[in-house]
Amino acid sequence: MEKLFDLNEFDSYKEDNRREVKSAKNGLPNSIWETYSAFSNGYGGVIILGVIENKDGTWFTSGLDADSCQKLIKQFWNDINNRQKVSINLLRDDDVEVYKKEDDQIIVIHVPMARREEKPVYINNNLFHGTYRRNHDGDYHCTRLQVKTMLRDQAEKTMDMEVLDDVPLEDLNYETIQGYRNRHQVLNAGHPFERLNNDEYLRSIGAAAISKEDHQLHPTAAGMLMFGNEYNIVRHFPDYFLDYREVLDPSIRWTDRLQSSSGEWSGNICDFYFRVYNKIIKDVKVPFSMKGGDRIDDTPVHKALREALANCLINADYYGTRGVVIKKDQNQIVFENPGYIRTGKEQMRKGGESDPRNKTLMKMFNLVNIGERSGSGVPNIFNTWEDQGWKEPVIEEIFDPDRTILTLEFVDKTNKEKTAKKTSEENKRRKQAKKTSEGSTIRNKTIENMVKIENYLKENGESKTNDIAEYLNLSSARTRKILSEMKTIEAIGTNTNRKYRLKDNQK
């Protein structure tokens, strides 16, 4: 697990999409619950109480003492277990830690990423107005569409299993079904489904089911998406849209384009997959290889591209906006689908956990030997790109609207790495030169402040940190740091009543 807070790294931290600081000097801030909701509905994070952010993004402690710290922790646990305040408590006792930085207390609250069935995590007993997500270093309200998506994703039965009670089987595209059946038969000769008639075949693969309304066979949502005609599909999924864009000549807007709404073909997922797959593999080089006297035209790159395309279609949220978009140019292919990653980006990259948004669509692709059920598909794509010496694939996840983007570049990573290394070294030299210059300036300023402190103590005698800080126009934390470096003064008293004075030989 990534370590999000280390006291030794305190001075290097800034707020981001995984870290949030709050002063808490005047009690537990109400905004803590917005951040709790946002981290829970995202990738988790840490809420740090007792810390203030400077204008330049750096942090300093707000001066929490031990008594205040314990009161805040008690109130936090009371509130997080109050269902009128928070929909669910995801924390264990050891998720709340207390640190001491110089004289001040810091409370660090580790908020985990909620499981799919626990989302949305919301506050103030208000589902649609109390659900938040994290965006860069701020919390934002989720839209109704985002909340509804999280609610749909709670269920073990995925949305593509829904039976479309008012749709006859005749609304499905017979030619697409026959093309799919032919592929299934060629790839899996002797399969038990071969002997079934069309209706029973569709029921067996999950494309049709018996309705509880009239006890007749009707298409499922998966059956409509896979085998329907676009004009029927959009009746059930109004934002359904499939788009392939190819730009191999920069002087031409589209070298090739395929859209589900064109009316020139069925517009369903099955036909889109095979049409697009044949387009994206056109430029894949096939080394000469034989097996059993036959030439092998299938390579790991072909398999990786099949996985990427199927993964994009299987995990799309077809109630989401902007549709599925596949973009190909001379050096890369980009796969975009509506919907956030249900397992999280890190788990998707790691593999081993399969949680498709459309389980029935996955089953239908698997029956024709497309896609991995074990969650190993995406890691295999990364492994293939590494074996080819190409730049590592990039997974992006954006919100509002939710969208997942996989970019595969056909670019030699060696040249990229050399360029990146050269740039990194140049940047490092510049930073070092700047740091040396700034360090000299900072040190001179510190010496100047030390002289001011000595003069102040000569005139005022024993003084508290806050008084000295006010005189210098610095924060208490920065003033304490300077005081700790001065050999000419000494501290007297306990933490809460500590004062500073000049040593006898300096008076």
Coordinates of C-alpha atoms in Angstrom, one line a residue:
M1 CA 0.0 0.0 0.0
E2 CA 1.2 3.5 -0.9
K3 CA 2.4 5.5 2.2
L4 CA 0.6 8.8 2.0
F5 CA 2.0 10.4 5.1
D6 CA 5.5 10.3 6.7
L7 CA 6.4 12.9 9.3
N8 CA 10.0 13.0 8.0
E9 CA 8.6 14.1 4.6
F10 CA 6.3 16.8 6.1
D11 CA 8.1 19.8 4.6
S12 CA 7.9 18.3 1.1
Y13 CA 4.2 17.7 1.0
K14 CA 1.5 19.7 -0.7
E15 CA -2.2 19.1 -1.0
D16 CA -3.2 16.9 -4.0
N17 CA -5.9 14.4 -4.9
R18 CA -4.8 12.1 -2.0
R19 CA -3.9 14.6 0.8
E20 CA -5.9 17.3 2.5
V21 CA -4.9 19.5 5.4
K22 CA -7.2 21.3 7.9
S23 CA -6.3 23.6 10.7
A24 CA -8.9 22.3 13.2
K25 CA -7.7 25.0 15.6
N26 CA -11.4 25.9 16.3
G27 CA -12.7 22.4 16.5
L28 CA -13.5 19.7 14.0
P29 CA -14.3 21.4 10.6
N30 CA -17.5 20.5 8.8
S31 CA -15.6 20.2 5.6
I32 CA -13.9 17.1 6.8
W33 CA -16.9 15.1 5.8
E34 CA -16.9 16.3 2.3
T35 CA -13.3 15.2 2.0
Y36 CA -14.1 11.9 3.7
S37 CA -16.9 11.3 1.1
A38 CA -14.6 12.4 -1.8
F39 CA -11.7 10.1 -0.8
S40 CA -14.0 7.2 -0.2
N41 CA -15.6 7.5 -3.6
G42 CA -12.2 7.9 -5.2
Y43 CA -8.9 6.2 -4.5
G44 CA -8.7 7.0 -0.7
G45 CA -6.4 9.5 0.9
V46 CA -5.3 11.1 4.2
I47 CA -7.0 14.0 6.0
I48 CA -4.4 15.8 8.2
L49 CA -5.7 17.9 11.1
G50 CA -3.6 20.5 12.8
V51 CA -2.0 21.8 9.7
I52 CA -2.4 25.0 7.6
E53 CA -1.5 25.5 4.0
N54 CA 0.6 28.6 3.0
K55 CA -0.2 30.5 -0.1
D56 CA 2.7 28.8 -1.8
G57 CA 1.3 25.4 -1.0
T58 CA 3.7 24.5 1.8
W59 CA 2.4 23.4 5.2
F60 CA 2.9 24.5 8.8
T61 CA 1.3 23.3 12.0
S62 CA -1.6 25.2 13.5
G63 CA -0.7 24.7 17.2
L64 CA -2.9 21.8 18.4
D65 CA -2.1 20.7 22.0
A66 CA -2.7 17.3 23.4
D67 CA -6.1 18.1 25.1
S68 CA -7.5 19.6 21.9
C69 CA -6.2 16.6 19.9
Q70 CA -8.1 14.1 22.1
K71 CA -11.3 16.1 21.9
L72 CA -11.1 16.2 18.1
I73 CA -10.5 12.5 17.9
K74 CA -13.5 11.8 20.2
Q75 CA -15.8 14.0 18.2
F76 CA -14.6 12.5 14.9
W77 CA -15.4 8.9 16.0
N78 CA -18.8 10.1 17.3
D79 CA -19.7 11.8 14.0
I80 CA -18.4 9.1 11.7
N81 CA -20.6 6.5 13.5
N82 CA -23.7 8.8 13.2
R83 CA -25.7 7.7 10.1
Q84 CA -27.3 11.2 10.0
K85 CA -23.8 12.6 9.3
V86 CA -22.1 9.8 7.3
S87 CA -23.7 7.0 5.3
I88 CA -21.0 4.4 6.3
N89 CA -17.9 4.2 8.5
L90 CA -15.1 2.6 6.6
L91 CA -12.4 3.2 9.2
R92 CA -10.7 1.0 11.8
D93 CA -9.2 2.2 15.0
D94 CA -5.6 2.2 13.6
D95 CA -6.7 4.4 10.7
V96 CA -6.4 7.4 13.0
E97 CA -2.9 8.3 14.1
V98 CA -1.4 11.1 16.2
Y99 CA 2.0 12.6 15.5
K100 CA 4.0 15.3 17.3
K101 CA 5.9 17.9 15.3
E102 CA 8.0 20.0 17.7
D103 CA 5.4 21.3 20.3
D104 CA 2.3 20.7 18.1
Q105 CA 0.0 17.7 17.6
I106 CA -1.0 16.4 14.2
I107 CA -3.9 14.0 13.6
V108 CA -3.7 11.9 10.4
I109 CA -6.9 10.1 9.3
H110 CA -6.4 7.4 6.6
V111 CA -9.5 7.1 4.5
P112 CA -9.7 3.9 2.4
M113 CA -11.3 3.6 -1.1
A114 CA -14.8 2.2 -0.6
R115 CA -15.7 -1.1 -2.2
R116 CA -18.1 -1.0 -5.2
E117 CA -21.0 -2.2 -3.1
E118 CA -20.4 0.5 -0.4
K119 CA -20.5 3.4 -2.9
P120 CA -21.7 6.1 -3.0
V121 CA -20.5 7.3 0.4
Y122 CA -22.5 10.4 1.2
I123 CA -23.0 12.8 4.1
N124 CA -25.8 14.7 5.9
N125 CA -28.3 11.9 5.0
N126 CA -28.5 13.3 1.5
L127 CA -27.7 10.9 -1.3
F128 CA -27.8 13.3 -4.3
H129 CA -26.4 16.4 -2.7
G130 CA -24.1 14.9 -0.2
T131 CA -21.9 12.7 -2.5
Y132 CA -18.5 14.0 -3.3
R133 CA -15.4 13.1 -5.4
R134 CA -11.8 14.3 -5.4
N135 CA -10.6 16.4 -8.3
H136 CA -6.9 17.5 -8.1
D137 CA -6.7 19.1 -4.6
G138 CA -10.4 19.9 -4.1
D139 CA -13.7 18.1 -3.4
Y140 CA -16.7 18.5 -5.7
H141 CA -20.3 17.5 -5.7
C142 CA -21.1 14.4 -7.8
T143 CA -23.7 14.8 -10.5
R144 CA -27.0 12.8 -10.4
L145 CA -25.6 10.7 -13.3
Q146 CA -22.5 9.9 -11.3
V147 CA -24.5 8.9 -8.2
K148 CA -26.8 6.7 -10.3
T149 CA -23.8 5.0 -11.9
M150 CA -22.4 4.1 -8.4
L151 CA -25.9 2.9 -7.4
R152 CA -26.1 0.6 -10.5
D153 CA -22.6 -0.7 -9.9
Q154 CA -23.5 -1.8 -6.3
A155 CA -25.5 -4.8 -7.6
E156 CA -23.9 -8.2 -8.3
K157 CA -26.2 -8.5 -11.3
T158 CA -24.8 -6.1 -13.9
M159 CA -27.0 -3.8 -15.9
D160 CA -26.7 -5.8 -19.1
M161 CA -28.5 -8.7 -17.4
E162 CA -31.8 -6.7 -17.4
V163 CA -34.6 -8.3 -19.4
L164 CA -36.3 -5.9 -21.9
D165 CA -39.9 -7.0 -21.3
D166 CA -41.4 -4.9 -24.0
V167 CA -39.0 -6.0 -26.8
P168 CA -39.6 -9.0 -29.1
L169 CA -36.7 -11.2 -30.1
E170 CA -37.4 -10.2 -33.7
D171 CA -35.9 -6.8 -33.0
L172 CA -32.5 -8.4 -32.9
N173 CA -30.4 -8.4 -36.1
Y174 CA -30.5 -12.0 -37.6
E175 CA -27.4 -11.5 -39.8
T176 CA -25.3 -10.4 -36.8
I177 CA -26.5 -13.4 -34.8
Q178 CA -25.7 -15.8 -37.6
G179 CA -22.2 -14.3 -38.0
Y180 CA -21.6 -14.7 -34.3
R181 CA -22.9 -18.3 -34.3
N182 CA -20.6 -19.2 -37.2
R183 CA -17.5 -17.9 -35.4
H184 CA -18.5 -19.7 -32.3
Q185 CA -18.9 -23.0 -34.2
V186 CA -15.5 -22.6 -36.0
L187 CA -13.6 -21.8 -32.9
N188 CA -15.4 -24.3 -30.7
A189 CA -16.4 -27.2 -32.9
G190 CA -18.7 -29.7 -31.2
H191 CA -19.8 -27.2 -28.5
P192 CA -23.2 -28.2 -27.0
F193 CA -24.8 -24.9 -28.0
E194 CA -24.3 -25.9 -31.7
R195 CA -27.5 -28.0 -31.8
L196 CA -29.8 -25.3 -30.3
N197 CA -32.3 -23.3 -32.3
N198 CA -31.7 -19.5 -32.3
D199 CA -34.1 -18.7 -29.4
E200 CA -32.5 -21.3 -27.1
Y201 CA -29.0 -20.3 -28.3
L202 CA -29.6 -16.7 -27.4
R203 CA -31.0 -17.7 -24.0
S204 CA -27.9 -20.0 -23.3
I205 CA -25.4 -17.2 -24.1
G206 CA -27.3 -14.6 -22.0
A207 CA -28.7 -12.6 -24.9
A208 CA -32.3 -13.5 -24.0
A209 CA -34.2 -14.5 -20.9
I210 CA -37.7 -15.3 -19.7
S211 CA -39.6 -12.3 -18.6
K212 CA -41.3 -12.2 -15.2
E213 CA -44.0 -10.1 -16.7
D214 CA -45.4 -12.4 -19.5
H215 CA -43.2 -15.5 -19.0
Q216 CA -42.0 -15.2 -22.6
L217 CA -38.5 -15.0 -24.1
H218 CA -37.2 -11.4 -24.6
P219 CA -33.8 -9.9 -25.3
T220 CA -31.6 -8.9 -22.4
A221 CA -29.8 -5.6 -22.4
A222 CA -26.7 -7.4 -23.4
G223 CA -28.5 -9.1 -26.3
M224 CA -29.8 -5.8 -27.5
L225 CA -26.3 -4.1 -27.3
M226 CA -24.6 -7.1 -28.9
F227 CA -27.1 -8.0 -31.6
G228 CA -29.6 -5.2 -31.9
N229 CA -29.9 -2.5 -34.5
E230 CA -28.7 1.0 -33.5
Y231 CA -32.2 2.6 -33.8
N232 CA -33.6 0.0 -31.3
I233 CA -30.5 0.2 -29.0
V234 CA -30.9 3.9 -28.4
R235 CA -34.5 3.4 -27.2
H236 CA -33.0 1.8 -24.1
F237 CA -29.6 3.5 -24.0
P238 CA -30.3 7.1 -25.2
D239 CA -26.6 8.1 -25.2
Y240 CA -25.3 4.9 -26.9
F241 CA -22.7 5.8 -29.5
L242 CA -19.8 3.9 -31.0
D243 CA -17.2 5.8 -33.0
Y244 CA -14.0 4.7 -34.7
R245 CA -11.7 7.5 -36.0
E246 CA -8.6 6.9 -38.2
V247 CA -6.2 9.7 -39.1
L248 CA -3.1 8.3 -40.9
D249 CA -2.6 11.4 -43.0
P250 CA -2.4 14.6 -40.9
S251 CA -3.6 16.7 -43.9
I252 CA -6.9 14.8 -44.0
R253 CA -9.5 15.1 -41.1
W254 CA -10.5 11.4 -41.2
T255 CA -8.7 8.8 -43.2
D256 CA -11.5 6.4 -42.1
R257 CA -14.5 6.7 -39.8
L258 CA -17.1 4.2 -38.6
Q259 CA -20.1 5.4 -36.5
S260 CA -22.9 3.4 -35.0
S261 CA -25.4 6.1 -36.0
S262 CA -24.6 6.2 -39.7
G263 CA -27.4 3.9 -40.7
E264 CA -25.1 2.1 -43.2
W265 CA -24.7 -1.0 -40.9
S266 CA -26.3 -2.5 -37.8
G267 CA -24.5 -0.2 -35.3
N268 CA -24.3 -3.0 -32.6
I269 CA -21.3 -4.0 -30.5
C270 CA -20.7 -7.3 -32.2
D271 CA -20.4 -5.9 -35.7
F272 CA -18.5 -2.8 -34.4
Y273 CA -15.9 -5.0 -32.7
F274 CA -15.0 -7.1 -35.8
R275 CA -15.0 -4.2 -38.2
V276 CA -12.8 -2.1 -35.9
Y277 CA -10.5 -4.9 -35.0
N278 CA -9.7 -5.5 -38.7
K279 CA -8.9 -1.8 -39.1
I280 CA -6.6 -1.5 -36.1
I281 CA -4.5 -4.6 -37.0
K282 CA -3.9 -3.6 -40.7
D283 CA -0.4 -2.2 -39.9
V284 CA 0.7 -4.9 -37.4
K285 CA 3.7 -6.7 -38.7
V286 CA 3.4 -10.4 -38.7
P287 CA 6.7 -12.3 -38.5
F288 CA 6.9 -15.6 -40.5
S289 CA 6.1 -18.5 -38.2
M290 CA 4.9 -22.0 -38.8
K291 CA 3.1 -24.5 -36.6
G292 CA 2.2 -28.0 -37.8
G293 CA 2.8 -27.0 -41.4
D294 CA 0.5 -23.9 -41.2
R295 CA 1.6 -20.3 -41.0
I296 CA 0.7 -18.5 -37.8
D297 CA -0.7 -15.1 -38.5
D298 CA -1.7 -14.3 -34.8
T299 CA 0.9 -12.5 -32.7
P300 CA 0.9 -11.3 -29.0
V301 CA 0.3 -7.8 -30.4
H302 CA -2.9 -9.1 -32.1
K303 CA -4.0 -10.7 -28.9
A304 CA -3.2 -7.5 -26.9
L305 CA -5.3 -5.3 -29.4
R306 CA -8.2 -7.8 -29.2
E307 CA -8.1 -7.5 -25.4
A308 CA -7.9 -3.7 -25.4
L309 CA -10.8 -3.4 -27.7
A310 CA -13.0 -6.0 -25.9
N311 CA -12.1 -4.5 -22.5
C312 CA -13.2 -1.1 -23.7
L313 CA -16.6 -2.4 -24.9
I314 CA -17.2 -4.7 -21.9
N315 CA -16.5 -2.1 -19.3
A316 CA -18.3 0.8 -20.9
D317 CA -21.2 2.4 -19.0
Y318 CA -23.8 2.5 -21.8
Y319 CA -26.0 4.9 -19.8
G320 CA -23.0 7.3 -19.7
T321 CA -22.3 10.1 -22.0
R322 CA -20.0 10.6 -25.0
G323 CA -20.0 6.9 -26.0
V324 CA -17.1 4.6 -26.9
V325 CA -14.4 6.2 -29.1
I326 CA -11.5 4.5 -30.7
K327 CA -8.8 6.7 -32.3
K328 CA -6.0 5.5 -34.4
D329 CA -3.2 7.6 -35.9
Q330 CA 0.3 6.8 -37.3
N331 CA 1.9 6.1 -33.9
Q332 CA -0.9 5.1 -31.4
I333 CA -4.3 3.8 -30.7
V334 CA -6.5 5.3 -28.0
F335 CA -9.4 3.4 -26.5
E336 CA -12.0 5.6 -24.6
N337 CA -15.2 4.4 -22.9
P338 CA -17.7 6.0 -20.6
G339 CA -17.5 4.9 -16.9
Y340 CA -15.0 4.9 -14.1
I341 CA -12.8 1.8 -13.4
R342 CA -14.7 -0.4 -11.0
T343 CA -11.7 -2.1 -9.5
G344 CA -9.6 1.2 -9.5
K345 CA -6.8 2.1 -11.9
E346 CA -4.0 0.5 -9.7
Q347 CA -5.9 -2.8 -9.5
M348 CA -6.7 -2.8 -13.2
R349 CA -3.0 -2.4 -14.0
K350 CA -2.0 -5.1 -11.5
G351 CA -4.6 -7.6 -12.6
G352 CA -5.9 -10.7 -10.9
E353 CA -9.3 -9.2 -10.0
S354 CA -12.0 -9.3 -12.7
D355 CA -15.1 -7.1 -12.1
P356 CA -16.6 -6.2 -15.5
R357 CA -19.3 -3.6 -15.7
N358 CA -21.2 -5.9 -18.2
K359 CA -20.7 -9.6 -17.2
T360 CA -23.0 -11.0 -19.9
L361 CA -21.2 -9.1 -22.7
M362 CA -17.9 -10.5 -21.3
K363 CA -19.4 -14.0 -21.5
M364 CA -20.5 -13.6 -25.1
F365 CA -17.0 -12.3 -26.1
N366 CA -15.3 -15.2 -24.2
L367 CA -17.4 -17.7 -26.1
V368 CA -15.7 -16.6 -29.3
N369 CA -12.3 -16.6 -27.6
I370 CA -12.0 -12.9 -27.0
G371 CA -11.1 -11.4 -23.6
E372 CA -9.8 -12.7 -20.3
R373 CA -12.0 -13.7 -17.4
S374 CA -9.2 -13.8 -14.8
G375 CA -8.4 -10.1 -14.9
S376 CA -5.1 -10.7 -16.6
G377 CA -5.9 -9.0 -19.9
V378 CA -4.6 -5.5 -19.1
P379 CA -1.3 -6.8 -17.5
N380 CA -0.8 -9.0 -20.6
I381 CA -1.2 -5.8 -22.7
F382 CA 1.6 -4.1 -20.7
N383 CA 3.8 -7.2 -20.9
T384 CA 3.4 -7.4 -24.7
W385 CA 4.3 -3.7 -25.1
E386 CA 7.3 -4.2 -22.9
D387 CA 8.4 -7.3 -25.0
Q388 CA 8.1 -5.2 -28.1
G389 CA 10.3 -2.5 -26.6
W390 CA 7.4 0.1 -27.0
K391 CA 6.6 2.9 -24.7
E392 CA 4.5 1.7 -21.7
P393 CA 0.7 2.0 -22.1
V394 CA -1.0 4.7 -20.2
I395 CA -4.3 4.3 -18.3
E396 CA -6.2 7.5 -17.5
E397 CA -9.4 8.0 -15.5
I398 CA -11.3 11.3 -15.7
F399 CA -14.5 12.3 -13.9
D400 CA -17.5 14.5 -14.7
P401 CA -18.3 12.8 -17.0
D402 CA -16.6 9.6 -15.9
R403 CA -14.3 8.2 -18.6
T404 CA -11.6 5.6 -18.9
I405 CA -8.8 6.0 -21.5
L406 CA -6.1 3.5 -22.5
T407 CA -3.4 4.8 -24.8
L408 CA -1.2 2.3 -26.7
E409 CA 1.8 3.8 -28.5
F410 CA 3.8 2.0 -31.2
V411 CA 6.9 4.0 -30.3
D412 CA 10.4 2.7 -29.3
K413 CA 10.7 3.4 -25.6
T414 CA 14.6 3.5 -25.9
N415 CA 14.6 6.8 -27.7
K416 CA 11.9 8.1 -25.4
E417 CA 13.9 7.1 -22.4
K418 CA 17.1 8.7 -23.6
T419 CA 15.3 11.9 -24.3
A420 CA 13.5 11.8 -21.0
K421 CA 16.8 11.0 -19.2
K422 CA 18.6 13.9 -20.9
T423 CA 15.7 16.3 -20.0
S424 CA 15.7 15.0 -16.4
E425 CA 19.4 15.6 -16.0
E426 CA 19.1 19.1 -17.5
N427 CA 16.2 19.9 -15.2
K428 CA 18.2 18.5 -12.2
R429 CA 21.1 20.8 -13.0
R430 CA 18.8 23.8 -13.2
K431 CA 17.1 22.9 -10.0
Q432 CA 20.4 22.4 -8.2
A433 CA 21.7 25.8 -9.4
K434 CA 18.4 27.5 -8.4
K435 CA 18.5 25.7 -5.0
T436 CA 22.1 26.8 -4.4
S437 CA 21.1 30.4 -5.2
E438 CA 17.9 30.3 -3.1
G439 CA 19.7 28.5 -0.3
S440 CA 22.2 31.3 0.0
T441 CA 19.4 33.8 0.1
I442 CA 17.4 31.8 2.6
R443 CA 20.5 31.4 4.8
N444 CA 21.2 35.2 4.8
K445 CA 17.6 35.8 5.7
T446 CA 17.8 33.4 8.6
I447 CA 21.0 35.0 10.0
E448 CA 19.3 38.4 9.7
N449 CA 16.3 37.0 11.8
M450 CA 18.7 35.6 14.4
V451 CA 20.2 39.0 14.9
K452 CA 16.7 40.5 15.3
I453 CA 15.9 37.8 17.9
E454 CA 19.0 38.6 19.9
N455 CA 18.2 42.3 19.9
Y456 CA 14.5 41.6 20.8
L457 CA 15.5 39.4 23.8
K458 CA 18.1 42.1 25.0
E459 CA 15.3 44.6 25.2
N460 CA 12.4 42.4 26.3
G461 CA 14.0 39.6 28.3
E462 CA 12.3 36.2 28.5
S463 CA 9.8 35.9 25.7
K464 CA 7.3 33.3 24.3
T465 CA 7.5 32.0 20.7
N466 CA 4.3 33.7 19.6
D467 CA 5.7 37.1 20.7
I468 CA 8.9 36.6 18.9
A469 CA 7.1 35.3 15.8
E470 CA 4.8 38.4 15.8
Y471 CA 7.9 40.7 16.0
L472 CA 9.5 38.9 13.1
N473 CA 6.3 38.6 11.1
L474 CA 6.9 34.8 10.7
S475 CA 4.8 31.7 11.6
S476 CA 5.3 30.1 15.0
A477 CA 6.6 26.9 13.4
R478 CA 9.3 28.8 11.4
T479 CA 10.3 30.9 14.4
R480 CA 10.7 27.8 16.5
K481 CA 12.9 26.3 13.8
I482 CA 15.2 29.4 13.9
L483 CA 15.3 29.4 17.7
S484 CA 16.3 25.8 17.7
E485 CA 19.4 26.6 15.6
M486 CA 20.6 29.5 17.8
K487 CA 23.4 28.6 20.1
T488 CA 23.2 32.0 21.9
I489 CA 19.8 31.4 23.6
E490 CA 18.3 28.9 25.8
A491 CA 14.7 27.6 26.4
I492 CA 13.1 27.6 29.9
G493 CA 9.8 26.1 31.1
T494 CA 7.5 23.3 29.8
N495 CA 6.1 23.0 26.3
T496 CA 2.9 25.0 27.1
N497 CA 4.8 27.8 29.0
R498 CA 8.1 27.7 27.2
K499 CA 10.1 30.9 26.9
Y500 CA 13.4 31.9 25.4
R501 CA 16.2 34.1 26.8
L502 CA 19.8 35.0 26.0
K503 CA 22.5 32.9 27.7
D504 CA 24.3 34.6 30.5
N505 CA 27.5 35.1 28.4
Q506 CA 25.5 36.9 25.7
K507 CA 23.7 39.5 27.9

